Amino acid sequence: MAKQIKAIKCPQCGSVKNTEIKADLYQCRSCGTDFFIDNDDININHYYHNDRQSSPLNQLLTLKIIGYTTLSFIVVSIVYSIISSLFTSPPSSKTTYSTYKREEVKKEVIKWDIQKICGFVNKDKKSFICVIGNQISDSSSVGNKIPHIGIYDPVDGKQLSMKPIEAAPKLSDVSIRQFENGDMYFIINKTKLFSINPQSFSFSEVSPETYKDLPDMESGFAFIEFVYDNYGDGFKLMTNSGKERYYYPLIRKIYNKDQFDSAITETTSQVETRTAYRFSARSLDFSEEKIQLIKYNYFFLSGFPRDTPRFEWVKDYGGSGIFTDRSPYKKVLLRPWSKERARVISFSDFTPGRLYFSASVLTFDKNNVLIYFKPSMAPDALPQLQLINAENAEIKWTIPWEENVNTVKAVVAENGYLIIGHKHSWLINKSTGETVHSTDFNQL
């Protein structure tokens, strides 16, 4: 067959611009396609590939791009590591300590905001400390002030019990007292009355059912407080019906004002004779008279209202009325009406000749009398605690004492004298006067 001359066109783009690479193999100069030609007919078979992949120049460029990308990644990784190391401390003992300190600062700290401290004894004469106040937390996630009652051992200051007072969400006024039979009460805000079990340290609000059968108490009380210490073991209250009453739980009796005054002087077959000690008051009528420690005997009615005698050198004119300097009088240490009201049988100067200033009897029993006083009128005179033999007035020991007498109370206990200050307690050895243990409740 004769050959015909035909234009060789690129099967990909149709261009006739091409270059023969080798026999029957051409490359299009327009699109770069390689193709070849059959001999018997001009059948054009082609093999197409992208010039950018097959071109040596393009392959070199691709390798460079890959290399630069890899290098950039490595450089960025190194820079990031360097920067991170500058802002992150390497593991060490110093880092561990710093972390611990941060956790310690964040740890919740709870301290006492003390409202009242009281010493008490159980039936075995073992002494304890009762603290009522707010437990204050420095954590914002916890209520700032939570009323609690805590019981502590005065021998070592160990906490024996700690319970919230849920019935009293706020404390503004607190009072505590242990009655002569061992019963113990505390009053919150003069509106809520609670009883404490001295053995188990449990406590509960006194239910209205306790006294609803008493005259005028059916409606409960709107206000309640302890009577003065010298009036005995009772409460003064205002009923919800607006009546002022005196309630003495040990004998389950309630009095109005007139009945209360009469009950102070009454006697019954239950009366017993007791001995007590009390300092005289400074005299206004006879300024030269010394303060005296008086020992007196009186009739005692357990659980009944009573009064404490006031010993003071005064002019007794024998009655009431208007008197002048010329009016006759008797110089007496105890007025007749006060003697009757306090059921006093007899009295005497227990330590004649001794000097006392700013004096107070802290506590006593059949064996000893514990007193607080200043030995002189000097402004810098150091207050003292002194233990005196109750039989013969012999001084057993005297120790310096800086706590203000107005904040000091004391309890006779089997393991010594438990002395309570405003926010401090001391357990004193009976024989030597040495401090066995002291507890600062500001530090708890």
Coordinates of N, CA and C in Angstrom, one line a residue, residues 107-113 134-139 142-144 146 148 152 159 162 441-444:
K107 N -5.7 24.9 102.2 CA -6.4 24.0 103.1 C -7.3 24.8 104.0
E108 N -8.5 24.2 104.3 CA -9.5 24.9 105.1 C -9.0 25.0 106.5
V109 N -9.1 26.2 107.1 CA -8.7 26.5 108.5 C -9.9 26.9 109.3
I110 N -10.2 26.2 110.4 CA -11.4 26.5 111.2 C -10.9 26.9 112.6
K111 N -11.4 28.0 113.1 CA -11.1 28.5 114.4 C -12.3 28.9 115.2
W112 N -12.1 29.0 116.5 CA -13.2 29.3 117.4 C -13.5 30.8 117.5
D113 N -14.7 31.2 117.4 CA -15.1 32.5 117.8 C -16.0 32.3 119.1
N134 N -18.9 30.2 117.7 CA -19.0 29.9 116.2 C -17.7 29.3 115.8
Q135 N -17.8 28.2 114.9 CA -16.7 27.7 114.2 C -16.5 28.5 112.9
I136 N -15.5 29.2 112.8 CA -15.3 30.1 111.6 C -14.3 29.5 110.6
S137 N -14.8 29.4 109.4 CA -14.0 28.8 108.3 C -13.5 29.9 107.4
D138 N -12.2 29.8 106.9 CA -11.7 30.7 106.0 C -12.0 30.3 104.5
S139 N -12.8 29.3 104.4 CA -13.1 28.8 103.0 C -14.5 29.4 102.6
V142 N -17.7 27.3 102.5 CA -18.3 26.8 103.8 C -18.9 28.0 104.4
G143 N -20.1 27.9 105.1 CA -20.7 29.0 105.9 C -19.6 29.6 106.8
N144 N -19.6 30.9 106.8 CA -18.6 31.6 107.6 C -18.6 31.4 109.1
I146 N -20.6 29.0 112.0 CA -21.5 27.9 112.3 C -21.5 27.6 113.8
H148 N -21.4 26.0 117.3 CA -21.0 24.7 117.8 C -20.9 24.6 119.3
Y152 N -13.9 19.6 126.0 CA -12.5 19.4 126.1 C -12.1 18.8 127.4
Q159 N -9.8 17.5 122.4 CA -11.2 17.7 122.1 C -11.9 16.3 122.2
M162 N -17.5 17.6 119.5 CA -17.7 18.8 118.7 C -19.0 18.6 117.9
F441 N -7.8 28.8 123.9 CA -8.7 28.5 122.9 C -8.6 29.4 121.7
N442 N -7.9 30.4 121.8 CA -7.6 31.3 120.6 C -6.7 30.5 119.6
Q443 N -6.0 29.5 120.1 CA -5.1 28.8 119.2 C -5.7 27.5 118.7
L444 N -6.9 27.1 119.1 CA -7.5 25.9 118.6 C -8.2 26.1 117.3

